[in-house]
GROMACS .gro file of C-alpha atoms in nm:
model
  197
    1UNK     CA    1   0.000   0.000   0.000
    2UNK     CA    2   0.168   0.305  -0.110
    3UNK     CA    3  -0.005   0.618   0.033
    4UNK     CA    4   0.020   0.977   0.094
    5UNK     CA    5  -0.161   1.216   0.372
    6UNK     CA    6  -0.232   1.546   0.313
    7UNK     CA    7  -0.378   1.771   0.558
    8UNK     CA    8  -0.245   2.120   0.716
    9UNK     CA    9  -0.032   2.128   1.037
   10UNK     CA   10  -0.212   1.961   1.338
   11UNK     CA   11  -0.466   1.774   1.126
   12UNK     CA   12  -0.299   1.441   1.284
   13UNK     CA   13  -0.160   1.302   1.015
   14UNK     CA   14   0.141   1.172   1.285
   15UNK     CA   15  -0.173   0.962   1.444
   16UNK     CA   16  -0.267   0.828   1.151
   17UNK     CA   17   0.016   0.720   0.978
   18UNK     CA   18   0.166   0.533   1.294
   19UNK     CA   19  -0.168   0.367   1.272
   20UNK     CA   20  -0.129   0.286   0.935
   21UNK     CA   21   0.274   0.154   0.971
   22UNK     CA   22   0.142  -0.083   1.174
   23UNK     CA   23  -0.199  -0.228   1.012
   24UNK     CA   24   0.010  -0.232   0.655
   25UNK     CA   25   0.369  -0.351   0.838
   26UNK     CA   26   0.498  -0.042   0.617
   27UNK     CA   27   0.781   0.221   0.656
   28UNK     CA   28   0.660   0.641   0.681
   29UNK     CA   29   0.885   0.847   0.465
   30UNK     CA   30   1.015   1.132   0.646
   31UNK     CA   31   1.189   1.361   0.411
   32UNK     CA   32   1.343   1.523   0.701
   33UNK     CA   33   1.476   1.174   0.816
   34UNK     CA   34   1.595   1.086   0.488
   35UNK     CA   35   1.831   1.403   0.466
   36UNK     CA   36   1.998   1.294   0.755
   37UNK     CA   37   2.054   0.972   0.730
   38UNK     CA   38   2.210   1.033   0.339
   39UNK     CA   39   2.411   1.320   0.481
   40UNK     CA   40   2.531   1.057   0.780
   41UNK     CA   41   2.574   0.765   0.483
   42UNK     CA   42   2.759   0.990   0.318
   43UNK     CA   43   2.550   0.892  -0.003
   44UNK     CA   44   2.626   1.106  -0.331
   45UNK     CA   45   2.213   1.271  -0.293
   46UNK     CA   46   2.321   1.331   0.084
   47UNK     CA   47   2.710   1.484   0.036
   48UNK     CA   48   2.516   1.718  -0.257
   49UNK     CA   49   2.249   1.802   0.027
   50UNK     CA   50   2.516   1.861   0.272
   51UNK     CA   51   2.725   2.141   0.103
   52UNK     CA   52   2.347   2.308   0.017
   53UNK     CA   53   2.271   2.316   0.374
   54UNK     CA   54   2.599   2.390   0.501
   55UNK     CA   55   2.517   2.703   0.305
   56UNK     CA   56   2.226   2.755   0.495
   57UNK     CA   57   2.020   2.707   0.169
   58UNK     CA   58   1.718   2.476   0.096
   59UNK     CA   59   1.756   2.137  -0.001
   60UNK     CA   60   1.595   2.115  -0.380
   61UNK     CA   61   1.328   1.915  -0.530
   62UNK     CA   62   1.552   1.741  -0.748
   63UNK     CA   63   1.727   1.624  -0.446
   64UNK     CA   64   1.483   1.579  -0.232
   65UNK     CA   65   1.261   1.382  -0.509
   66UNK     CA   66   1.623   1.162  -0.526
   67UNK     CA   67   1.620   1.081  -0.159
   68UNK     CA   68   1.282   0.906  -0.213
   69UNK     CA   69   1.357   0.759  -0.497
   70UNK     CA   70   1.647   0.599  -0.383
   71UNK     CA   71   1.459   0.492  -0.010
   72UNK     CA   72   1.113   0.290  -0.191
   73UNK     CA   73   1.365   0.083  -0.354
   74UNK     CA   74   1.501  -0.039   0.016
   75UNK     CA   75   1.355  -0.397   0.128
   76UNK     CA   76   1.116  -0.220   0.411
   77UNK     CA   77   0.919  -0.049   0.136
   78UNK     CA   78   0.889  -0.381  -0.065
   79UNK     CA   79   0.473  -0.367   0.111
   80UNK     CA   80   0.448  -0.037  -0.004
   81UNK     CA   81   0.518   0.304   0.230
   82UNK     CA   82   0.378   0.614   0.359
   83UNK     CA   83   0.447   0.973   0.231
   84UNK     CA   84   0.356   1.265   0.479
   85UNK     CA   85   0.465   1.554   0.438
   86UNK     CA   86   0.574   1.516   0.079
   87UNK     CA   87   0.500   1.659  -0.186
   88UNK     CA   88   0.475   2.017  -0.053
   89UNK     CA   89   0.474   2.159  -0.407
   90UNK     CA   90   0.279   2.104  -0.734
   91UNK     CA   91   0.598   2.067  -0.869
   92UNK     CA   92   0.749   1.780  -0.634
   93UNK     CA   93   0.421   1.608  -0.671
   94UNK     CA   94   0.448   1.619  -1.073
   95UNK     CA   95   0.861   1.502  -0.994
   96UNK     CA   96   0.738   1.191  -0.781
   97UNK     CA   97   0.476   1.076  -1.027
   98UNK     CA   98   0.736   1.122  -1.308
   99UNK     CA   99   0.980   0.909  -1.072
  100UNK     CA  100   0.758   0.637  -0.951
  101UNK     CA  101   0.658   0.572  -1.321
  102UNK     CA  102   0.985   0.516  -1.433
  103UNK     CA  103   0.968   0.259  -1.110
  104UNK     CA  104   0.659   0.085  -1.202
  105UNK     CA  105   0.546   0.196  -0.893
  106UNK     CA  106   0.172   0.393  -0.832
  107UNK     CA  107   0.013   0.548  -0.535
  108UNK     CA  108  -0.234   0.368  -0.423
  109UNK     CA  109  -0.429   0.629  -0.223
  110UNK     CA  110  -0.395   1.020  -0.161
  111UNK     CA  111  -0.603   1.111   0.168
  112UNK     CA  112  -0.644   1.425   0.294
  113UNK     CA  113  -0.731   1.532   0.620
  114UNK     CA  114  -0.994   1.862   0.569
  115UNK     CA  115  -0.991   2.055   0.938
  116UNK     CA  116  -1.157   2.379   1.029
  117UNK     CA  117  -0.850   2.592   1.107
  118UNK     CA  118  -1.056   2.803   1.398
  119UNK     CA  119  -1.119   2.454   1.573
  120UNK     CA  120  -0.790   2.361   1.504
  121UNK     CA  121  -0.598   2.620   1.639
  122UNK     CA  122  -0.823   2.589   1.908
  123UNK     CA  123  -0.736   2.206   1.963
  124UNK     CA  124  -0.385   2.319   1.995
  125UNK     CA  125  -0.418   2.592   2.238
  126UNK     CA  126  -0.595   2.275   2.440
  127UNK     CA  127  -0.285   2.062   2.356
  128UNK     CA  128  -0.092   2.306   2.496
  129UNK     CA  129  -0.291   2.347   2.840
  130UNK     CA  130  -0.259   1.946   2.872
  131UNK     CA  131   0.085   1.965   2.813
  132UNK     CA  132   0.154   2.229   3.090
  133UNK     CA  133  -0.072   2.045   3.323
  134UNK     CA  134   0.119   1.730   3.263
  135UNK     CA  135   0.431   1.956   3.340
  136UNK     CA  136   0.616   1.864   2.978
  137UNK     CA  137   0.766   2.148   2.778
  138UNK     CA  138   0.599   2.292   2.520
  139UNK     CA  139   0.701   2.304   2.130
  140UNK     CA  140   0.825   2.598   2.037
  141UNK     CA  141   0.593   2.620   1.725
  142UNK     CA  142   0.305   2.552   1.953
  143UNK     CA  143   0.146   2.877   1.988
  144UNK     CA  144  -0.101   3.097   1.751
  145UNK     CA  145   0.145   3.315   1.597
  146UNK     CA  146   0.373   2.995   1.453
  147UNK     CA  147   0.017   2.838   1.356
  148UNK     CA  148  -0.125   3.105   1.158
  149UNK     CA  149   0.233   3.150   0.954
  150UNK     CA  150   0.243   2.709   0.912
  151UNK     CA  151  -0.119   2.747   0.805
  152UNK     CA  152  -0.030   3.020   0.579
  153UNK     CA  153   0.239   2.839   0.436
  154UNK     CA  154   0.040   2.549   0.375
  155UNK     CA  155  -0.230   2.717   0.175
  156UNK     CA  156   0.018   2.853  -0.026
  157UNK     CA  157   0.233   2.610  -0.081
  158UNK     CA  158   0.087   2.261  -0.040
  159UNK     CA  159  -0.315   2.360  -0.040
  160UNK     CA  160  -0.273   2.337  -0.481
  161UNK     CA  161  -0.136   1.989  -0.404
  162UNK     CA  162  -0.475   1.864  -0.322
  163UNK     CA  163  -0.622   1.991  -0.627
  164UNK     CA  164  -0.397   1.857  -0.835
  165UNK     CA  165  -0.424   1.480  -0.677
  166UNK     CA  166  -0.811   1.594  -0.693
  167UNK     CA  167  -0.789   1.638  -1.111
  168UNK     CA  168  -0.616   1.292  -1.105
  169UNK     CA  169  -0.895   1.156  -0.990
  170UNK     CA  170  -0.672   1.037  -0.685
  171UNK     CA  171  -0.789   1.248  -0.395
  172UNK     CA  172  -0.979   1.137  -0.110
  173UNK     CA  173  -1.073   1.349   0.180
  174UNK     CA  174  -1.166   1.238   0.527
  175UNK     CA  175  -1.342   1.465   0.799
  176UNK     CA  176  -1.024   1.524   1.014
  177UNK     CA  177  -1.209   1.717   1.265
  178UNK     CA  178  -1.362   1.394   1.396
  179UNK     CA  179  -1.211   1.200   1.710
  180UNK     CA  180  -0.930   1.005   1.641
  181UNK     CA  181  -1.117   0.649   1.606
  182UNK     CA  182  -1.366   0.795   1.359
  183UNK     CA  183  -1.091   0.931   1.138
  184UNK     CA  184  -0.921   0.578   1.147
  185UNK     CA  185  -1.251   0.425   1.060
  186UNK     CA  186  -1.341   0.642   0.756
  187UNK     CA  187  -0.946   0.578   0.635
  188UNK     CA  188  -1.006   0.203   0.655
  189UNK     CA  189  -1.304   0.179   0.532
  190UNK     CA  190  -1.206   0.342   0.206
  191UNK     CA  191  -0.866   0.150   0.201
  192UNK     CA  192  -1.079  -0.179   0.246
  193UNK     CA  193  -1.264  -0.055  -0.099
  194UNK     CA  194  -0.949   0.015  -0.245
  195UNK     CA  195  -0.759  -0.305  -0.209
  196UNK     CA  196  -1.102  -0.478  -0.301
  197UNK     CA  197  -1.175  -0.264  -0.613
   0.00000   0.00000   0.00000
C-alpha cells in the first residue's frame, strides 16, 4: 500500500500514519529523516544536500525527489510506504509521479485530512494546556502566531497539491475534525474498498 496524507499542520496526520505503519507492516517516509541519514551515509544525494545546507540554503526538489527515490527501492518499502509531508509543491508532486513511473510503482491512495483551522488552532491551544498540566515542555511552534504562519504556508504552498491529486482523480478526503477512532474508521473503510476494487 503506497499512500500519501495530506492535511495542514495539526490535522494528525502523525496519528494516523503510525496507525497505518502498523496495520500495513509499512515504513513512513520522512523527508526530514531521509536528509539525515544520506548526509550521515555519506550517499552522493546526501554529500550534494550537505554542502546546500551547510550554506544555509534549501535542499531542492531534485534532491529531495532523489532521496525518495532511492529509499522505496530499500527492502522495508517492498509492502508499499507512507508519504507525509511530501509533496509540498505542485511541482514535487508532478517530480514523484514522473519518478515512480519510471519505477513501475503507483500510489495507491492520496487522503487528505480537511480541518476547520478556527477549531484547530483551538485544539492546539488545548494541547498546549494538557501539556503544561502534565508539566512537559511545550514546542516551540506551539502557539497561535507559529500556527497562523504554518497554516499560511500550507495554503500557499501545499493547499494546490490537493487539487492537483483531486484532477487525477486520486484524492480522497476524510473529515479530520472527527475524534481520532472515527478518522481511522473512515481511512479504513475506504482503504478496504481500495484493495477490493
Amino acid at each position: 500500500m503506497r499512500l500519501i496524507l495530506l492535511g495542514p499542520p495539526g490535522a494528525g496526520k502523525g496519528t494516523q500514519s503510525a496507525r497505518l505503519m502498523q496495520r500495513f507492516d509499512i515504513p513512513q517516509l520522512s523527508t526530514g529523516d531521509m536528509l539525515r541519514a544520506a548526509v550521515k551515509a555519506q550517499t552522493p544525494m546526501g554529500l550534494q544536500a550537505q554542502a546546500i545546507m551547510s550554506d544555509g540554503k534549501l535542499v531542492s526538489d531534485e534532491i529531495v525527489v532523489g532521496l525518495i527515490a532511492d529509499r522505496v527501492e530499500q527492502p522495508d518499502c517492498a509492502k508499499g510506504f507512507i508519504l507525509d509531508g511530501f509533496p509540498r509543491t505542485v511541482a514535487q508532486a508532478t517530480a514523484l509521479n514522473t519518478i515512480l513511473h519510471k519505477k513501475h510503482m503507483d500510489i495507491d491512495a492520496v487522503i487528505e485530512l480537511r480541518v476547520d483551522e478556527t477549531a484547530l488552532l483551538a485544539r492546539m491551544e488545548k494541547r498546549v494546556q494538557q501539556t503544561i498540566a502534565a508539566g512537559h515542555p511545550v514546542r516551540s511552534d506551539d502557539n497561535a502566531e507559529a500556527f497562523h504562519s504554518r497554516m499560511e504556508a500550507y495554503r500557499e504552498m501545499t493547499a494546490p497539491v490537493s487539487a492537483f491529486y483531486a484532477d487525477a482523480g486520486q484524492l480522497h478526503v476524510v473529515d479530520g475534525m472527527a475524534n481520532i477512532e472515527e478518522v481511522s474508521a473512515s481511512i479504513d473503510a475506504f482503504l478496504k474498498e481500495k484493495i477490493a476494487a
